[in-house]
PDB file of C-alpha atoms in Angstrom:
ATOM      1  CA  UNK A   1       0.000   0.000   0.000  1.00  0.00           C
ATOM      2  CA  UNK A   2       2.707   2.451   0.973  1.00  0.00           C
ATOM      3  CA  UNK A   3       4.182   2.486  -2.995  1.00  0.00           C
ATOM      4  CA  UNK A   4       0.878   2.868  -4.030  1.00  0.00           C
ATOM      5  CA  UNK A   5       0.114   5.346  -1.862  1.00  0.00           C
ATOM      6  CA  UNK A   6       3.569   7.205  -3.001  1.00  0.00           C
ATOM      7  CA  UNK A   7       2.533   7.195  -6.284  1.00  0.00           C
ATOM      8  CA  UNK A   8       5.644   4.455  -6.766  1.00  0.00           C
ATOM      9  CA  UNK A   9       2.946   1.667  -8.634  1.00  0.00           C
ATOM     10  CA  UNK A  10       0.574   3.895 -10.729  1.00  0.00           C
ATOM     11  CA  UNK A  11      -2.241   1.336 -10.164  1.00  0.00           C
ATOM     12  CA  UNK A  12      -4.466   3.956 -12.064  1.00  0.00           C
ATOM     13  CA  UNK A  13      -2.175   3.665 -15.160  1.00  0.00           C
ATOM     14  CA  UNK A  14      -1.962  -0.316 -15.374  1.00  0.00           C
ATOM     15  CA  UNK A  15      -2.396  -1.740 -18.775  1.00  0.00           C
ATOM     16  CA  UNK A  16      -4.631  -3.785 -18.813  1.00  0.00           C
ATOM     17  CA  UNK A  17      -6.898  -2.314 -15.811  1.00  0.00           C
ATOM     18  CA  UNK A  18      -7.228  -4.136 -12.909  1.00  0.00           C
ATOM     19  CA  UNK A  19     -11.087  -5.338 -11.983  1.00  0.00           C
ATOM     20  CA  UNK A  20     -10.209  -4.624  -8.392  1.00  0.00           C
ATOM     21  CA  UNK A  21      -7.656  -3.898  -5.669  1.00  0.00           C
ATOM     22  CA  UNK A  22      -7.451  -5.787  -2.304  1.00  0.00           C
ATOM     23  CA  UNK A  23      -5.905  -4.219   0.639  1.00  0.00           C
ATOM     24  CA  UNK A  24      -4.721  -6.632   2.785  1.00  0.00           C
ATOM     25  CA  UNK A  25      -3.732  -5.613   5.963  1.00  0.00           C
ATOM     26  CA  UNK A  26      -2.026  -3.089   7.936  1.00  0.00           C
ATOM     27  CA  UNK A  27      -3.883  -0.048   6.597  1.00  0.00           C
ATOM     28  CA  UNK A  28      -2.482   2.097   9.254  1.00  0.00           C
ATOM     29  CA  UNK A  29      -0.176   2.075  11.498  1.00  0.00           C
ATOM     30  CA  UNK A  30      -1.753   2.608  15.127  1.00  0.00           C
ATOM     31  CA  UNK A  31      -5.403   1.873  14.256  1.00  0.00           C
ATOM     32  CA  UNK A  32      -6.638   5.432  15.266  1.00  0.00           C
ATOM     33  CA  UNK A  33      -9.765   6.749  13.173  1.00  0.00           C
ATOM     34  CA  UNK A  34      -7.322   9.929  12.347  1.00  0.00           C
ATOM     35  CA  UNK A  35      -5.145   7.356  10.399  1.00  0.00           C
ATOM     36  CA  UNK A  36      -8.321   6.468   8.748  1.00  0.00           C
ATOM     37  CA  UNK A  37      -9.546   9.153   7.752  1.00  0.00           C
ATOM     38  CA  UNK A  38      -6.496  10.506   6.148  1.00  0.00           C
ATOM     39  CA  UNK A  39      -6.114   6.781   4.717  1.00  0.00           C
ATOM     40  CA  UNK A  40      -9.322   7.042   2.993  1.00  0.00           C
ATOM     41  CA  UNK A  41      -9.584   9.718   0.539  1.00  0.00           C
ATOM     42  CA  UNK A  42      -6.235   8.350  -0.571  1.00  0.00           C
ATOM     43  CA  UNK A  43      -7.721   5.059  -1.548  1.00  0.00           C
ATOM     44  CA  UNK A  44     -10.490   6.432  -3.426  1.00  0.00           C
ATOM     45  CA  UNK A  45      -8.443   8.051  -5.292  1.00  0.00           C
ATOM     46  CA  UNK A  46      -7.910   4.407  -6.650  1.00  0.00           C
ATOM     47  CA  UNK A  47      -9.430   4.540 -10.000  1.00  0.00           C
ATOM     48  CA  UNK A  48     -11.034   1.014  -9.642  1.00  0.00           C
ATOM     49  CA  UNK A  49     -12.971  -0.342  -7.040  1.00  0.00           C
ATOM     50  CA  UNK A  50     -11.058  -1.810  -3.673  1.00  0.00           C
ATOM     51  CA  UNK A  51     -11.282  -4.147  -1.205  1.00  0.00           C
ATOM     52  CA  UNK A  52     -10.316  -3.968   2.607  1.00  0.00           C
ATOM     53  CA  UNK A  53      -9.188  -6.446   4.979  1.00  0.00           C
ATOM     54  CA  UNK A  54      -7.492  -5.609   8.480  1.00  0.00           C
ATOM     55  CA  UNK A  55      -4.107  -6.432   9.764  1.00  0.00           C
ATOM     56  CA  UNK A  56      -2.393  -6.941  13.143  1.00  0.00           C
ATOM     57  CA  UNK A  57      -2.158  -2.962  12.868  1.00  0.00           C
ATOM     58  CA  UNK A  58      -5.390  -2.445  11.918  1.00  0.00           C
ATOM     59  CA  UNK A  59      -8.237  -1.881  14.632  1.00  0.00           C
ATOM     60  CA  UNK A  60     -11.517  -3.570  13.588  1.00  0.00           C
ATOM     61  CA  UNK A  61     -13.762  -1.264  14.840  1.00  0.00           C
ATOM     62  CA  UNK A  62     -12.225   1.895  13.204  1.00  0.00           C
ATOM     63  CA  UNK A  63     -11.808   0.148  10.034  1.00  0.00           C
ATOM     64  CA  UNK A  64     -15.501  -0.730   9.670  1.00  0.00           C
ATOM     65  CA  UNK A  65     -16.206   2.819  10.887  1.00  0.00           C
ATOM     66  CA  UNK A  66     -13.998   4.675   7.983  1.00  0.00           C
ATOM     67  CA  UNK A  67     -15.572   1.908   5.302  1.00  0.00           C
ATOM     68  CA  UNK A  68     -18.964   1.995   6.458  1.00  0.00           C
ATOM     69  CA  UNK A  69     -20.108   2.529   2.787  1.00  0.00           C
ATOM     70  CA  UNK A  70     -18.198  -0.808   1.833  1.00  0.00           C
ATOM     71  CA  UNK A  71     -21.483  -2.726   1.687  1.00  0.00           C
ATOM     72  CA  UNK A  72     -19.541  -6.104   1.152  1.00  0.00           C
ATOM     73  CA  UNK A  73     -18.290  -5.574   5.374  1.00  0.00           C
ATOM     74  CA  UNK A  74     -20.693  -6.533   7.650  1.00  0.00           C
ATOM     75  CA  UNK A  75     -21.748  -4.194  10.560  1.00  0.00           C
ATOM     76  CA  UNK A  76     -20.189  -6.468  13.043  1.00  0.00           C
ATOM     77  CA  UNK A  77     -18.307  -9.447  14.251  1.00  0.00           C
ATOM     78  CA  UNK A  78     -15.608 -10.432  11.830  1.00  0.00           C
ATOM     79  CA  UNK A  79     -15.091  -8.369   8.692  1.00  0.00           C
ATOM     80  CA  UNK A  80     -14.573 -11.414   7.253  1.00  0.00           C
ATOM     81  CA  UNK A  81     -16.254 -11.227   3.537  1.00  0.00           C
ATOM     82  CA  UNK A  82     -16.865 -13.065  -0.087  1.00  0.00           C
ATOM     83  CA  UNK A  83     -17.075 -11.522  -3.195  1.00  0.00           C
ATOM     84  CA  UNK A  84     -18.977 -13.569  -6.054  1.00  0.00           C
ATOM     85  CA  UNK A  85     -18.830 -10.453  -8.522  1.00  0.00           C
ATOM     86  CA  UNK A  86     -15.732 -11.706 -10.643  1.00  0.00           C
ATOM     87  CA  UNK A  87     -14.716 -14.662 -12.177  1.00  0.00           C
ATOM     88  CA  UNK A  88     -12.549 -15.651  -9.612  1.00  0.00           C
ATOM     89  CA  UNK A  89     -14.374 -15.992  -6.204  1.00  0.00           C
ATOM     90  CA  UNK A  90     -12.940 -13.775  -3.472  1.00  0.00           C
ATOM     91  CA  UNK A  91     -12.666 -14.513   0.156  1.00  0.00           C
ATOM     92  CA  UNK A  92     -11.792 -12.129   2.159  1.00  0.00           C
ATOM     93  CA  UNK A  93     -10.099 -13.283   6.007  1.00  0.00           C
ATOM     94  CA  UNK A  94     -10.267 -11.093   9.427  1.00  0.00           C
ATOM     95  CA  UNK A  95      -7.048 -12.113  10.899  1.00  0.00           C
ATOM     96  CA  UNK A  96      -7.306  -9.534  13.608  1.00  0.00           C
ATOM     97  CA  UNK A  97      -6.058 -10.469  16.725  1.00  0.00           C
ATOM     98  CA  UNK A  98      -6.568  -7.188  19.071  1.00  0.00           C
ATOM     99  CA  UNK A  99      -3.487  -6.420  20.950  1.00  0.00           C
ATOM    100  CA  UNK A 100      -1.309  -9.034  19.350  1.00  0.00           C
ATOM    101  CA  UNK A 101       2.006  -8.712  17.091  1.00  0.00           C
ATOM    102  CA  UNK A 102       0.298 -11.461  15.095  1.00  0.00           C
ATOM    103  CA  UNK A 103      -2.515 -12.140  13.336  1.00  0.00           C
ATOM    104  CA  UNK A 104      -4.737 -15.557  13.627  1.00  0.00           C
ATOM    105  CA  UNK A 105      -6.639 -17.810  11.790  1.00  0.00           C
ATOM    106  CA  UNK A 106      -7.672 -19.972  14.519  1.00  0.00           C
ATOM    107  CA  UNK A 107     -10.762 -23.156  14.520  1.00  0.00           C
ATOM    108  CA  UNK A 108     -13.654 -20.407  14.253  1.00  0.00           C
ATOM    109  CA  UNK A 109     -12.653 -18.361  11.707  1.00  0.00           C
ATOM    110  CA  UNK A 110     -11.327 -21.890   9.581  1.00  0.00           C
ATOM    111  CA  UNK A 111     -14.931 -23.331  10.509  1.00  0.00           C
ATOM    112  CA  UNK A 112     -16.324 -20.197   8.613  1.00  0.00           C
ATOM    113  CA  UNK A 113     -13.778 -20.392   5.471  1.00  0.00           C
ATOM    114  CA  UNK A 114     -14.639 -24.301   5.053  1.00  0.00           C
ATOM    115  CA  UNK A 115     -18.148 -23.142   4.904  1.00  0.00           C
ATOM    116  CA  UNK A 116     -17.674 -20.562   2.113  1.00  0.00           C
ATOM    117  CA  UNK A 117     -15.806 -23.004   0.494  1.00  0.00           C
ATOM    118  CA  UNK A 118     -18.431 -26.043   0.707  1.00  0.00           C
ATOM    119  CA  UNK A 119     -20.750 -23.204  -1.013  1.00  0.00           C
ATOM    120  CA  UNK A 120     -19.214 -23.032  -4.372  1.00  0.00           C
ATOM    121  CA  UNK A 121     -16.994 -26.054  -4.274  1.00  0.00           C
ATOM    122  CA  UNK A 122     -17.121 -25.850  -8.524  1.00  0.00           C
ATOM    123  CA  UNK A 123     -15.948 -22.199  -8.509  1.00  0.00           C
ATOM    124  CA  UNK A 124     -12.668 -21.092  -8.962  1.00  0.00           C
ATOM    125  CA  UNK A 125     -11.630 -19.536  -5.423  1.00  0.00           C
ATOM    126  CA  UNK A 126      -8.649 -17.323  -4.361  1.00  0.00           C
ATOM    127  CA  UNK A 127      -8.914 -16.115  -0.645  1.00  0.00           C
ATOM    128  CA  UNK A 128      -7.064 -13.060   1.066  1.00  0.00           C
ATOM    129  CA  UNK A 129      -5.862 -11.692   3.968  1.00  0.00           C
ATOM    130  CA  UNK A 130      -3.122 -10.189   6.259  1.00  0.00           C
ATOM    131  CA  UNK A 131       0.270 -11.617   5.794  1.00  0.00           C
ATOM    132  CA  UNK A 132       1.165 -11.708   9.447  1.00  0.00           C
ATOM    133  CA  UNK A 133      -1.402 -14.568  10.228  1.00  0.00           C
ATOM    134  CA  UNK A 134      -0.310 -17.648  11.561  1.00  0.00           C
ATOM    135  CA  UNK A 135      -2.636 -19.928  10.526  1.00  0.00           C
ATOM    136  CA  UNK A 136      -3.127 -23.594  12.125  1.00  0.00           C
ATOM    137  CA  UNK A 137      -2.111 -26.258   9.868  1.00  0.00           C
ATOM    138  CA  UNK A 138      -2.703 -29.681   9.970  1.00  0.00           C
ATOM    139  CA  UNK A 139       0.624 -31.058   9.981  1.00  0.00           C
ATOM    140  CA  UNK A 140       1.581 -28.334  11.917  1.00  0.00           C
ATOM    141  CA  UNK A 141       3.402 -25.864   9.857  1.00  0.00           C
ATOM    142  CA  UNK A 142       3.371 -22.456   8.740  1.00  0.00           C
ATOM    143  CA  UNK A 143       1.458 -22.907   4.955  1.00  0.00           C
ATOM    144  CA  UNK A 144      -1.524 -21.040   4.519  1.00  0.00           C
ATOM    145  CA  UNK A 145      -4.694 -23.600   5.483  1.00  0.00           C
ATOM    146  CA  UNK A 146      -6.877 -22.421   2.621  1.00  0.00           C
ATOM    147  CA  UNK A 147      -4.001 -24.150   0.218  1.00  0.00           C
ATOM    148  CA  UNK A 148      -3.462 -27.569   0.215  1.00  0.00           C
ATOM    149  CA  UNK A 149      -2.271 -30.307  -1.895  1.00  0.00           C
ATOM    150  CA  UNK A 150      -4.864 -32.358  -1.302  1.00  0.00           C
ATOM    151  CA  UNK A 151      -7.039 -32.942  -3.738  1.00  0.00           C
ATOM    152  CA  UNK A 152     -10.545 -32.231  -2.662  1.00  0.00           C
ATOM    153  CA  UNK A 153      -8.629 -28.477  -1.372  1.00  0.00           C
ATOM    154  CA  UNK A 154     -11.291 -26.360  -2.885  1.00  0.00           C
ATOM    155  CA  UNK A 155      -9.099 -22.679  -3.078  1.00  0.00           C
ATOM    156  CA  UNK A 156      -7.581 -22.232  -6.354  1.00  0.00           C
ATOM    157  CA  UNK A 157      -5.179 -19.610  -4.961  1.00  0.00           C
ATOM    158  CA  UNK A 158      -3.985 -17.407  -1.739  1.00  0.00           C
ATOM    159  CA  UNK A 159      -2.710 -14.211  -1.592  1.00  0.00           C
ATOM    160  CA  UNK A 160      -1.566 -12.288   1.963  1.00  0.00           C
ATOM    161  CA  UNK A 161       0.196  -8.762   2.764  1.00  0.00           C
ATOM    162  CA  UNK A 162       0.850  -6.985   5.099  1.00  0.00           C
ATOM    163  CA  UNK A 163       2.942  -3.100   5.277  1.00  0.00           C
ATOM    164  CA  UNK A 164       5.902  -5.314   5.938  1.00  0.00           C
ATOM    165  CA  UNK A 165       5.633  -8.729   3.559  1.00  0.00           C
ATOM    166  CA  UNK A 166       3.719  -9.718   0.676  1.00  0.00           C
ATOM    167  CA  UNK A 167       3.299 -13.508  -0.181  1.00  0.00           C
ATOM    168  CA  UNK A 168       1.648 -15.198  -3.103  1.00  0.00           C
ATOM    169  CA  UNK A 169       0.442 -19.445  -2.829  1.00  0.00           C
ATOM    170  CA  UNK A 170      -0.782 -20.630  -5.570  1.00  0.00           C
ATOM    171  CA  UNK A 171      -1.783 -24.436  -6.105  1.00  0.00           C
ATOM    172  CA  UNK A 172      -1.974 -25.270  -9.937  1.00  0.00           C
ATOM    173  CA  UNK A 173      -2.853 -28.840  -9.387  1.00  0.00           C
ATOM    174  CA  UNK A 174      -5.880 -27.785  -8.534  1.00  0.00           C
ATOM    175  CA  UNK A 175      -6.615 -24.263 -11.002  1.00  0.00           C
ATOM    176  CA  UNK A 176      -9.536 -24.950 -13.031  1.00  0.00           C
ATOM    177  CA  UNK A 177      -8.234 -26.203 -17.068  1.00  0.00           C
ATOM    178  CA  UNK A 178      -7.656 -23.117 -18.562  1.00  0.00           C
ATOM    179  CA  UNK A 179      -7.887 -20.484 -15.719  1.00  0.00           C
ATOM    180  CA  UNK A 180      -5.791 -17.797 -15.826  1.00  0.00           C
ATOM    181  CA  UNK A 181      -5.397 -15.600 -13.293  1.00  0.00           C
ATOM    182  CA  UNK A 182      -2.824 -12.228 -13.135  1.00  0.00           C
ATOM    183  CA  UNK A 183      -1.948 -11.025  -9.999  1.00  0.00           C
ATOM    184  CA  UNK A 184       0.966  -8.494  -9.640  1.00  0.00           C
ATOM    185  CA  UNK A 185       2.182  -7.602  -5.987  1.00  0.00           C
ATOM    186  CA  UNK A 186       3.319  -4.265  -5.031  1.00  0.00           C
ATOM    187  CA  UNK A 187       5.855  -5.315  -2.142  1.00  0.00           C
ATOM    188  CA  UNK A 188       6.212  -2.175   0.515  1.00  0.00           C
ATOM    189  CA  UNK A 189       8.890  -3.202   2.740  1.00  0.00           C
ATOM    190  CA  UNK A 190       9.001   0.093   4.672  1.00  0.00           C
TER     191      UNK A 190
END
């Protein structure tokens, strides 16, 4: 976000357009509804339509505040989201975990992401969110849940970033035959 919000990546200028723009994570810095509001007229300057999705930095409450209008948030609990409007289906993750360096995708918030995926098990899927979650795994390790090489994994790809890290999973074995999908990353390491 911070090259973007530089004017470093001219996301208004890409060839070909982008449909849509997913923030993920770490909007602000100290969560405060200043930050907010000086974040927001900066996004819409965005010349598509965007996505949020908080961070570890991020305060939930503020963030649903400044993007009240975003109809796709709900008015409380998780701001976790899905987005059928594209063909790709997009999943958006709350990995918020107040007061923590971290974020978390812990048994509730997988319970709810195996739902959405049971829902459209024959749609292409790519979810989103933070990259500081640590996410439980199965066999323990740090890989994102929502990709697997198993074969009945529904998630066609993951994408997570954060103000300090942007990471890109992407599971072809399981891509729909001829799906393409273009995803460039603006990595803000500041």
């Amino acid at each position: 976000v911070g090259q973007v919000l530089r004017g470093e990546v001219p996301v208004n200028a890409l060839d070909p357009r982008p449909n849509l723009v997913l923030v993920t994570g770490d909007l602000v810095n100290e969560a405060t509804p200043a930050e907010y509001d000086r974040l927001r007229p900066i996004l819409d300057r965005l010349s598509m339509p965007y996505c949020v999705i908080p961070g570890n930095h991020d305060s939930r409450e503020a963030l649903r505040a400044a993007f009240s209008d975003h109809a796709y948030l709900p008015k409380d609990g998780y701001l976790h989201y899905v987005l059928d409007d594209f063909a790709v289906r997009l999943i958006g993750l709350d990995t918020h975990d107040p007061g923590k360096p971290s974020g978390l995708l812990d048994p509730p918030r997988l319970a709810w992401l195996a739902e959405r995926l049971d829902e459209a098990k024959d749609r292409p899927t790519m979810t989103h969110c933070d990259g500081s979650a640590r996410p439980v795994s199965s066999r323990g390790g740090e890989s994102l849940p929502m990709i697997d090489t198993n074969p009945r994994s529904r998630a066609a790809a993951a994408t997570t970033g954060s103000r300090s890290r942007n990471r890109f999973e992407m599971c072809t074995a399981i891509a729909p035959r001829g799906a393409t999908v273009r995803i460039e990353v603006a990595n803000d390491s500041t």
